[in-house]
Amino acid sequence: MIVRPFRGLRPRRDMIEKVAAKPYDVVTTEEARKEAQKNPYTFYKITRPEINFDGEVDTHSDEVILKGKEVLEQFQKDGIMILEDKPAIYVYREEWKGYSQTGIYATFSTKEYKDGKIKKHELTRKDKEDERARHVKLMKAHTGPVFLMYRSIPEVDNLIIKHTSKEPEYDYTDESGIHHILWIVKNENEINEIVEAFKKIDAFYIADGHHRAAAAARAAEELAKENPNHTGEEEYNYFLAVLFPHTQLHILDYNRVVKDLNGHSKEEFLKKISENFNIEETEKFKPSKKHEFGMYLDEKWYRLTAKKGTYNENDVVSSLDVSILQENLLKPILGIENPRTDKRINFVGGIKGIEELERLVNNGEYKVAFALYPTDIEDLLRVADEEKTMPPKSTWFEPKLKSGIIVHLM
């Protein structure tokens, strides 16, 4: 597999805490605007460029996106962000709540993505792909990384960790309590050692950022057509990502809340559930193993255990807990045919805890909540290897990757 060094655009060491920001899609425009009022150097000015305007604007318009590009260029002119003097690979570690993941920032081949060597496990929406591809083309940059993983090989993992004994360029803890450390590898022999090591690996896997990867490939295709001197080595043929060994990654539960019981009384609802699940009333309940679910209804917790025959043990997608819940409860009983589009269902990341499920039901916003056991990373890899697709909202990786730590200019 191809791992390619590049000249990263990154914040000056004393500015990293001010510039780096959460991914654009986990904050609202209003939240980004409030941050910018306190901190004029936030990367939201680039990834949420509508906050550079007063009042309502079309967030997808060329004018708004190009304003973000203008701010990025200004950050570079003002020395807030600096362009690396030569190609580098960046070793990066995140530490959070006792977990640690150490990988590399590099650029990766859009051709390998199109050839299926960078494997995916989710469907992408064409409209979102279009929007992100246009953003890449107008910005002439990848402003946020794709989150990749590879099947852990100790000798490769150790080769990366070897560089963490040096003096880091960044070492700080952010507002969410995540500790970020980054080392820069510029020595050509050391870079080549890393590049050669990854050539022995057969595939990379997308953990998070399917739309970013698809958009990068789409933008590369369009830019190649527009370039009569296209060689395949241009920067647009490569996209920004952070690559971690799969054994270090941490998937949290991704829970569900539903607004009503689809016309059923509580008694009817429980009776219908009992056809496919064993039900047991319990104290506050967080599932501790596969095929076990917590359900919160009318200020009571229930343990649901899937009965034999509700799923095919030999089919990786059918035996996922998100599939078991969807096919045996959400769809047939609650009438949620398509969880992607049905407005009666919502999804709650496990980082908020099951207390958030109780809160949403107790305040009347939702009628019932379901707590799931986190998807196993080996199941995710198997889905990708078998070229299958996970149901929507199957995985919640934590910690997330921030934007603005490194930018890839095209």
Short mmCIF file of C-alpha atoms in Angstrom, two decimals:
data_model
loop_
_atom_site.label_atom_id
_atom_site.label_comp_id
_atom_site.label_asym_id
_atom_site.label_seq_id
_atom_site.Cartn_x
_atom_site.Cartn_y
_atom_site.Cartn_z
CA MET A 1 0.00 0.00 0.00
CA ILE A 2 1.10 3.54 -0.75
CA VAL A 3 2.00 5.89 2.09
CA ARG A 4 3.28 9.20 0.75
CA PRO A 5 5.08 12.02 2.60
CA PHE A 6 3.95 15.58 1.89
CA ARG A 7 4.61 19.19 2.86
CA GLY A 8 1.99 19.81 5.51
CA LEU A 9 0.56 23.22 6.29
CA ARG A 10 0.25 23.35 10.06
CA PRO A 11 -0.14 25.79 12.96
CA ARG A 12 2.90 27.37 14.50
CA ARG A 13 3.74 25.49 17.69
CA ASP A 14 2.39 28.25 19.97
CA MET A 15 -0.87 28.43 17.93
CA ILE A 16 -1.87 24.77 17.74
CA GLU A 17 -4.35 24.94 20.63
CA LYS A 18 -6.05 27.99 19.15
CA VAL A 19 -6.23 26.73 15.55
CA ALA A 20 -7.14 23.02 15.82
CA ALA A 21 -10.90 22.43 15.94
CA LYS A 22 -13.42 19.60 16.01
CA PRO A 23 -14.57 18.17 12.64
CA TYR A 24 -16.97 20.52 10.83
CA ASP A 25 -19.83 18.00 10.94
CA VAL A 26 -19.99 17.62 14.73
CA VAL A 27 -20.64 21.32 15.45
CA THR A 28 -23.46 23.62 14.37
CA THR A 29 -22.92 26.95 12.64
CA GLU A 30 -23.93 28.69 15.87
CA GLU A 31 -21.44 26.72 17.98
CA ALA A 32 -18.66 27.50 15.48
CA ARG A 33 -19.63 31.19 15.44
CA LYS A 34 -19.49 31.40 19.25
CA GLU A 35 -16.02 29.83 19.25
CA ALA A 36 -14.81 32.32 16.60
CA GLN A 37 -16.06 35.24 18.72
CA LYS A 38 -13.80 34.04 21.56
CA ASN A 39 -10.95 32.85 19.34
CA PRO A 40 -10.25 34.55 15.98
CA TYR A 41 -7.77 31.81 14.99
CA THR A 42 -10.16 28.83 15.13
CA PHE A 43 -10.06 26.51 12.12
CA TYR A 44 -13.88 26.72 11.99
CA LYS A 45 -13.30 29.88 9.93
CA ILE A 46 -12.07 27.52 7.21
CA THR A 47 -14.25 24.42 7.71
CA ARG A 48 -17.37 26.41 8.67
CA PRO A 49 -16.70 29.45 6.44
CA GLU A 50 -20.28 30.76 6.76
CA ILE A 51 -19.25 32.17 10.15
CA ASN A 52 -17.14 34.76 8.32
CA PHE A 53 -20.37 36.43 7.16
CA ASP A 54 -22.98 38.35 9.12
CA GLY A 55 -26.46 36.83 8.98
CA GLU A 56 -27.77 33.95 6.89
CA VAL A 57 -25.80 32.77 3.82
CA ASP A 58 -25.91 29.73 1.54
CA THR A 59 -23.31 27.54 3.25
CA HIS A 60 -22.71 25.59 0.02
CA SER A 61 -22.19 28.58 -2.26
CA ASP A 62 -18.86 29.15 -4.03
CA GLU A 63 -18.58 32.55 -2.36
CA VAL A 64 -18.73 31.03 1.13
CA ILE A 65 -16.27 28.19 0.39
CA LEU A 66 -13.83 30.60 -1.29
CA LYS A 67 -13.99 32.80 1.82
CA GLY A 68 -12.68 29.81 3.78
CA LYS A 69 -9.83 29.48 1.26
CA GLU A 70 -9.07 33.17 1.68
CA VAL A 71 -8.86 32.79 5.49
CA LEU A 72 -6.54 29.77 5.12
CA GLU A 73 -4.26 31.78 2.82
CA GLN A 74 -4.33 34.68 5.29
CA PHE A 75 -3.37 32.35 8.17
CA GLN A 76 -0.37 31.30 6.07
CA LYS A 77 0.57 34.90 5.16
CA ASP A 78 0.33 35.95 8.81
CA GLY A 79 2.55 33.06 9.90
CA ILE A 80 -0.22 31.52 12.02
CA MET A 81 0.17 28.38 9.89
CA ILE A 82 3.46 27.39 8.26
CA LEU A 83 4.24 25.21 5.25
CA GLU A 84 6.76 22.44 5.91
CA ASP A 85 10.07 23.13 4.13
CA LYS A 86 10.26 19.57 2.78
CA PRO A 87 8.01 16.47 2.57
CA ALA A 88 7.43 14.76 5.89
CA ILE A 89 5.46 12.02 7.60
CA TYR A 90 3.87 13.05 10.89
CA VAL A 91 3.67 10.57 13.76
CA TYR A 92 0.56 11.34 15.81
CA ARG A 93 -0.76 10.11 19.15
CA GLU A 94 -4.10 10.68 20.86
CA GLU A 95 -4.60 9.77 24.51
CA TRP A 96 -8.04 9.81 26.11
CA LYS A 97 -9.57 8.15 29.18
CA GLY A 98 -6.81 5.55 29.43
CA TYR A 99 -6.82 4.78 25.70
CA SER A 100 -3.94 5.59 23.37
CA GLN A 101 -3.65 5.37 19.58
CA THR A 102 -0.45 6.11 17.67
CA GLY A 103 -0.37 6.39 13.89
CA ILE A 104 0.76 8.60 11.04
CA TYR A 105 -0.46 11.61 9.09
CA ALA A 106 0.43 11.07 5.42
CA THR A 107 -1.23 11.25 2.01
CA PHE A 108 -2.87 8.24 0.39
CA SER A 109 -3.70 7.22 -3.17
CA THR A 110 -7.11 8.03 -4.65
CA LYS A 111 -6.36 5.28 -7.22
CA GLU A 112 -6.00 2.69 -4.45
CA TYR A 113 -9.32 3.94 -3.07
CA LYS A 114 -10.99 3.53 -6.48
CA ASP A 115 -9.37 0.10 -6.93
CA GLY A 116 -10.89 -1.07 -3.63
CA LYS A 117 -7.57 -1.41 -1.81
CA ILE A 118 -8.70 1.25 0.65
CA LYS A 119 -11.79 -0.57 1.85
CA LYS A 120 -15.06 0.89 3.06
CA HIS A 121 -17.95 -0.41 5.15
CA GLU A 122 -20.56 2.35 4.66
CA LEU A 123 -22.63 3.67 1.79
CA THR A 124 -22.07 7.30 0.79
CA ARG A 125 -24.70 9.77 -0.39
CA LYS A 126 -24.08 11.25 -3.82
CA ASP A 127 -25.27 14.74 -2.80
CA LYS A 128 -22.82 14.81 0.12
CA GLU A 129 -20.02 13.47 -2.08
CA ASP A 130 -20.73 16.20 -4.64
CA GLU A 131 -20.69 18.89 -1.96
CA ARG A 132 -17.38 17.71 -0.44
CA ALA A 133 -15.72 17.23 -3.87
CA ARG A 134 -16.62 20.82 -4.78
CA HIS A 135 -15.22 21.97 -1.45
CA VAL A 136 -11.89 20.20 -2.16
CA LYS A 137 -11.67 21.68 -5.67
CA LEU A 138 -12.47 25.24 -4.60
CA MET A 139 -10.27 25.14 -1.50
CA LYS A 140 -7.45 23.39 -3.42
CA ALA A 141 -6.80 21.61 -0.14
CA HIS A 142 -7.82 18.71 2.08
CA THR A 143 -8.69 20.51 5.30
CA GLY A 144 -9.78 17.49 7.35
CA PRO A 145 -8.23 14.00 7.44
CA VAL A 146 -9.87 10.68 6.64
CA PHE A 147 -9.58 8.22 9.55
CA LEU A 148 -7.87 5.04 8.26
CA MET A 149 -6.69 1.84 9.89
CA TYR A 150 -4.63 -1.20 8.93
CA ARG A 151 -4.51 -4.70 10.36
CA SER A 152 -1.91 -4.37 13.08
CA ILE A 153 1.54 -5.83 12.39
CA PRO A 154 3.84 -5.45 15.43
CA GLU A 155 6.97 -4.67 13.39
CA VAL A 156 5.13 -1.85 11.54
CA ASP A 157 3.48 -0.56 14.74
CA ASN A 158 6.88 -0.50 16.47
CA LEU A 159 8.51 1.29 13.56
CA ILE A 160 6.05 4.16 14.08
CA ILE A 161 6.35 4.11 17.89
CA LYS A 162 10.14 4.33 17.53
CA HIS A 163 9.76 7.99 16.53
CA THR A 164 7.84 8.90 19.71
CA SER A 165 11.04 8.96 21.77
CA LYS A 166 12.04 12.23 20.04
CA GLU A 167 11.06 15.77 21.02
CA PRO A 168 7.45 16.36 19.85
CA GLU A 169 6.40 19.38 17.80
CA TYR A 170 2.99 19.54 19.52
CA ASP A 171 2.04 18.32 22.98
CA TYR A 172 -1.21 19.66 24.39
CA THR A 173 -4.54 18.66 25.92
CA ASP A 174 -7.68 20.09 24.32
CA GLU A 175 -11.01 21.26 25.79
CA SER A 176 -12.40 17.68 25.63
CA GLY A 177 -9.52 16.26 27.66
CA ILE A 178 -7.85 14.60 24.64
CA HIS A 179 -4.06 14.69 24.77
CA HIS A 180 -2.50 15.31 21.32
CA ILE A 181 1.19 14.70 20.56
CA LEU A 182 2.79 15.07 17.12
CA TRP A 183 6.32 14.28 15.92
CA ILE A 184 7.70 15.28 12.51
CA VAL A 185 9.74 12.77 10.49
CA LYS A 186 11.76 14.57 7.79
CA ASN A 187 14.85 12.38 7.49
CA GLU A 188 14.67 10.70 4.06
CA ASN A 189 16.00 7.35 5.28
CA GLU A 190 13.47 7.26 8.12
CA ILE A 191 10.64 8.23 5.74
CA ASN A 192 11.68 5.51 3.27
CA GLU A 193 11.74 2.95 6.07
CA ILE A 194 8.09 3.78 6.91
CA VAL A 195 7.04 3.87 3.23
CA GLU A 196 8.67 0.49 2.51
CA ALA A 197 7.10 -1.12 5.60
CA PHE A 198 3.58 -0.25 4.44
CA LYS A 199 4.23 -1.70 0.97
CA LYS A 200 3.97 -5.14 2.63
CA ILE A 201 0.40 -4.42 3.76
CA ASP A 202 -2.46 -5.52 1.46
CA ALA A 203 -5.21 -3.08 2.42
CA PHE A 204 -6.22 -0.04 4.42
CA TYR A 205 -9.69 0.38 5.90
CA ILE A 206 -11.79 3.51 6.40
CA ALA A 207 -12.79 3.83 10.04
CA ASP A 208 -14.46 7.22 9.64
CA GLY A 209 -14.65 9.76 6.81
CA HIS A 210 -16.22 7.77 3.96
CA HIS A 211 -17.56 10.93 2.30
CA ARG A 212 -14.18 12.68 2.52
CA ALA A 213 -12.43 9.75 0.84
CA ALA A 214 -15.09 9.48 -1.88
CA ALA A 215 -14.99 13.25 -2.44
CA ALA A 216 -11.18 13.25 -2.72
CA ALA A 217 -11.36 10.53 -5.38
CA ARG A 218 -14.12 12.37 -7.25
CA ALA A 219 -12.19 15.67 -7.16
CA ALA A 220 -9.02 13.91 -8.37
CA GLU A 221 -10.92 12.43 -11.31
CA GLU A 222 -12.37 15.81 -12.32
CA LEU A 223 -9.05 17.65 -11.92
CA ALA A 224 -7.26 15.00 -13.99
CA LYS A 225 -9.74 15.53 -16.83
CA GLU A 226 -9.21 19.28 -16.66
CA ASN A 227 -5.41 18.93 -16.72
CA PRO A 228 -3.99 18.22 -20.22
CA ASN A 229 -0.57 17.48 -18.67
CA HIS A 230 -1.86 15.05 -16.04
CA THR A 231 0.85 12.60 -14.89
CA GLY A 232 -0.73 10.88 -11.87
CA GLU A 233 1.81 12.39 -9.47
CA GLU A 234 -0.04 15.66 -8.84
CA GLU A 235 -1.06 16.44 -5.27
CA TYR A 236 -4.75 16.03 -6.13
CA ASN A 237 -4.14 12.29 -6.71
CA TYR A 238 -3.53 11.89 -2.97
CA PHE A 239 -5.71 12.68 0.03
CA LEU A 240 -4.96 13.50 3.66
CA ALA A 241 -5.53 10.81 6.26
CA VAL A 242 -4.37 9.55 9.64
CA LEU A 243 -3.58 5.82 9.70
CA PHE A 244 -3.69 3.74 12.90
CA PRO A 245 -3.27 0.01 13.69
CA HIS A 246 -6.71 -1.52 14.25
CA THR A 247 -5.84 -2.96 17.67
CA GLN A 248 -5.46 0.52 19.17
CA LEU A 249 -8.81 1.91 18.03
CA HIS A 250 -11.77 2.34 20.34
CA ILE A 251 -15.38 1.99 19.17
CA LEU A 252 -18.13 3.24 21.46
CA ASP A 253 -21.78 2.19 21.43
CA TYR A 254 -24.15 4.00 19.04
CA ASN A 255 -27.59 4.09 20.63
CA ARG A 256 -31.12 4.70 19.32
CA VAL A 257 -34.10 6.76 20.50
CA VAL A 258 -37.59 6.62 18.92
CA LYS A 259 -40.37 9.20 19.23
CA ASP A 260 -43.39 6.85 19.60
CA LEU A 261 -44.49 3.20 19.84
CA ASN A 262 -46.05 3.18 16.35
CA GLY A 263 -49.60 3.12 17.74
CA HIS A 264 -48.99 0.26 20.19
CA SER A 265 -49.84 0.40 23.88
CA LYS A 266 -46.95 -0.34 26.22
CA GLU A 267 -48.38 -3.83 26.91
CA GLU A 268 -48.78 -4.62 23.18
CA PHE A 269 -45.28 -3.34 22.50
CA LEU A 270 -43.67 -5.53 25.20
CA LYS A 271 -45.66 -8.57 24.01
CA LYS A 272 -44.51 -8.12 20.42
CA ILE A 273 -40.88 -7.69 21.51
CA SER A 274 -41.06 -10.95 23.49
CA GLU A 275 -41.50 -12.92 20.25
CA ASN A 276 -37.85 -12.33 19.29
CA PHE A 277 -36.22 -11.22 22.55
CA ASN A 278 -36.14 -12.47 26.13
CA ILE A 279 -37.22 -9.50 28.30
CA GLU A 280 -36.18 -8.90 31.88
CA GLU A 281 -36.90 -5.79 33.96
CA THR A 282 -33.67 -4.51 35.50
CA GLU A 283 -31.81 -1.60 37.10
CA LYS A 284 -30.05 0.99 34.91
CA PHE A 285 -28.58 -1.19 32.20
CA LYS A 286 -25.66 -0.94 29.78
CA PRO A 287 -25.10 -4.06 27.63
CA SER A 288 -21.92 -5.98 28.45
CA LYS A 289 -21.85 -8.43 25.52
CA LYS A 290 -23.06 -8.99 21.96
CA HIS A 291 -26.76 -9.66 21.24
CA GLU A 292 -27.83 -8.00 24.50
CA PHE A 293 -29.70 -4.67 24.50
CA GLY A 294 -30.86 -2.16 27.07
CA MET A 295 -34.31 -0.62 26.60
CA TYR A 296 -35.61 2.39 28.54
CA LEU A 297 -39.38 2.91 28.57
CA ASP A 298 -41.64 4.73 31.05
CA GLU A 299 -38.78 5.29 33.53
CA LYS A 300 -37.89 1.58 33.58
CA TRP A 301 -34.91 -0.32 32.16
CA TYR A 302 -35.25 -3.72 30.49
CA ARG A 303 -32.61 -6.19 29.37
CA LEU A 304 -33.42 -7.63 25.93
CA THR A 305 -31.57 -10.73 24.74
CA ALA A 306 -31.94 -11.81 21.12
CA LYS A 307 -33.42 -15.29 20.73
CA LYS A 308 -31.81 -17.94 18.51
CA GLY A 309 -33.09 -17.70 14.97
CA THR A 310 -33.37 -13.91 14.93
CA TYR A 311 -30.10 -13.66 13.03
CA ASN A 312 -27.76 -15.74 10.86
CA GLU A 313 -24.61 -16.47 12.85
CA ASN A 314 -22.67 -17.14 9.64
CA ASP A 315 -23.50 -13.76 8.08
CA VAL A 316 -21.43 -10.91 9.49
CA VAL A 317 -23.98 -8.17 8.69
CA SER A 318 -27.07 -10.10 9.86
CA SER A 319 -25.37 -10.94 13.18
CA LEU A 320 -24.42 -7.33 14.00
CA ASP A 321 -26.41 -5.99 16.95
CA VAL A 322 -27.50 -2.94 14.95
CA SER A 323 -28.97 -5.34 12.32
CA ILE A 324 -30.66 -7.57 14.92
CA LEU A 325 -32.36 -4.57 16.53
CA GLN A 326 -33.37 -3.09 13.16
CA GLU A 327 -34.73 -6.29 11.61
CA ASN A 328 -36.48 -7.72 14.68
CA LEU A 329 -37.78 -4.62 16.48
CA LEU A 330 -37.33 -1.21 14.88
CA LYS A 331 -38.64 -2.23 11.46
CA PRO A 332 -41.41 -4.81 12.17
CA ILE A 333 -42.74 -3.34 15.43
CA LEU A 334 -41.93 0.39 15.34
CA GLY A 335 -42.29 0.75 11.56
CA ILE A 336 -38.82 2.25 11.01
CA GLU A 337 -38.22 1.01 7.45
CA ASN A 338 -35.24 3.23 6.69
CA PRO A 339 -33.32 4.56 9.70
CA ARG A 340 -31.33 6.88 7.38
CA THR A 341 -34.40 8.92 6.46
CA ASP A 342 -37.08 8.24 9.11
CA LYS A 343 -37.56 11.36 11.24
CA ARG A 344 -38.98 9.34 14.16
CA ILE A 345 -35.59 7.84 15.05
CA ASN A 346 -32.41 9.52 16.24
CA PHE A 347 -28.95 8.30 17.20
CA VAL A 348 -26.95 9.04 20.34
CA GLY A 349 -23.19 8.46 20.51
CA GLY A 350 -22.03 6.43 23.47
CA ILE A 351 -19.76 9.26 24.58
CA LYS A 352 -22.89 10.88 26.08
CA GLY A 353 -23.60 7.86 28.30
CA ILE A 354 -26.90 6.06 28.91
CA GLU A 355 -27.94 8.97 31.15
CA GLU A 356 -28.56 10.90 27.93
CA LEU A 357 -31.01 8.17 26.82
CA GLU A 358 -32.88 8.52 30.12
CA ARG A 359 -32.97 12.30 29.76
CA LEU A 360 -34.37 12.21 26.22
CA VAL A 361 -37.16 9.81 27.22
CA ASN A 362 -37.93 11.43 30.60
CA ASN A 363 -38.37 14.89 29.05
CA GLY A 364 -40.95 13.52 26.59
CA GLU A 365 -38.91 14.18 23.46
CA TYR A 366 -38.72 10.43 22.78
CA LYS A 367 -40.84 7.51 23.96
CA VAL A 368 -38.28 4.68 24.02
CA ALA A 369 -34.49 4.32 23.96
CA PHE A 370 -32.20 1.41 23.11
CA ALA A 371 -28.65 0.97 24.41
CA LEU A 372 -26.39 -1.23 22.26
CA TYR A 373 -23.12 -3.04 22.80
CA PRO A 374 -20.32 -1.46 20.70
CA THR A 375 -19.63 -2.98 17.28
CA ASP A 376 -16.53 -5.17 17.31
CA ILE A 377 -13.64 -3.89 15.18
CA GLU A 378 -13.03 -7.40 13.79
CA ASP A 379 -16.63 -7.43 12.52
CA LEU A 380 -16.03 -4.08 10.81
CA LEU A 381 -12.91 -5.43 9.07
CA ARG A 382 -14.78 -8.55 7.98
CA VAL A 383 -17.66 -6.50 6.53
CA ALA A 384 -15.15 -4.45 4.54
CA ASP A 385 -13.22 -7.55 3.39
CA GLU A 386 -16.46 -9.16 2.18
CA GLU A 387 -17.37 -5.90 0.38
CA LYS A 388 -20.59 -5.65 2.37
CA THR A 389 -22.18 -2.61 4.00
CA MET A 390 -22.94 -1.97 7.63
CA PRO A 391 -26.32 -0.52 8.61
CA PRO A 392 -26.25 3.26 9.20
CA LYS A 393 -24.84 4.53 12.51
CA SER A 394 -23.10 1.26 13.41
CA THR A 395 -19.85 2.69 14.79
CA TRP A 396 -18.82 5.66 16.88
CA PHE A 397 -15.04 6.06 17.02
CA GLU A 398 -13.62 8.09 19.87
CA PRO A 399 -11.53 10.16 20.07
CA LYS A 400 -12.37 11.88 16.78
CA LEU A 401 -9.72 13.45 14.58
CA LYS A 402 -9.47 17.23 14.75
CA SER A 403 -9.19 19.52 11.74
CA GLY A 404 -6.43 22.07 11.36
CA ILE A 405 -3.58 20.07 12.89
CA ILE A 406 -2.25 19.36 9.39
CA VAL A 407 -3.63 20.55 6.02
CA HIS A 408 -2.74 19.04 2.62
CA LEU A 409 -2.47 21.74 -0.06
CA MET A 410 -3.02 20.86 -3.69
#
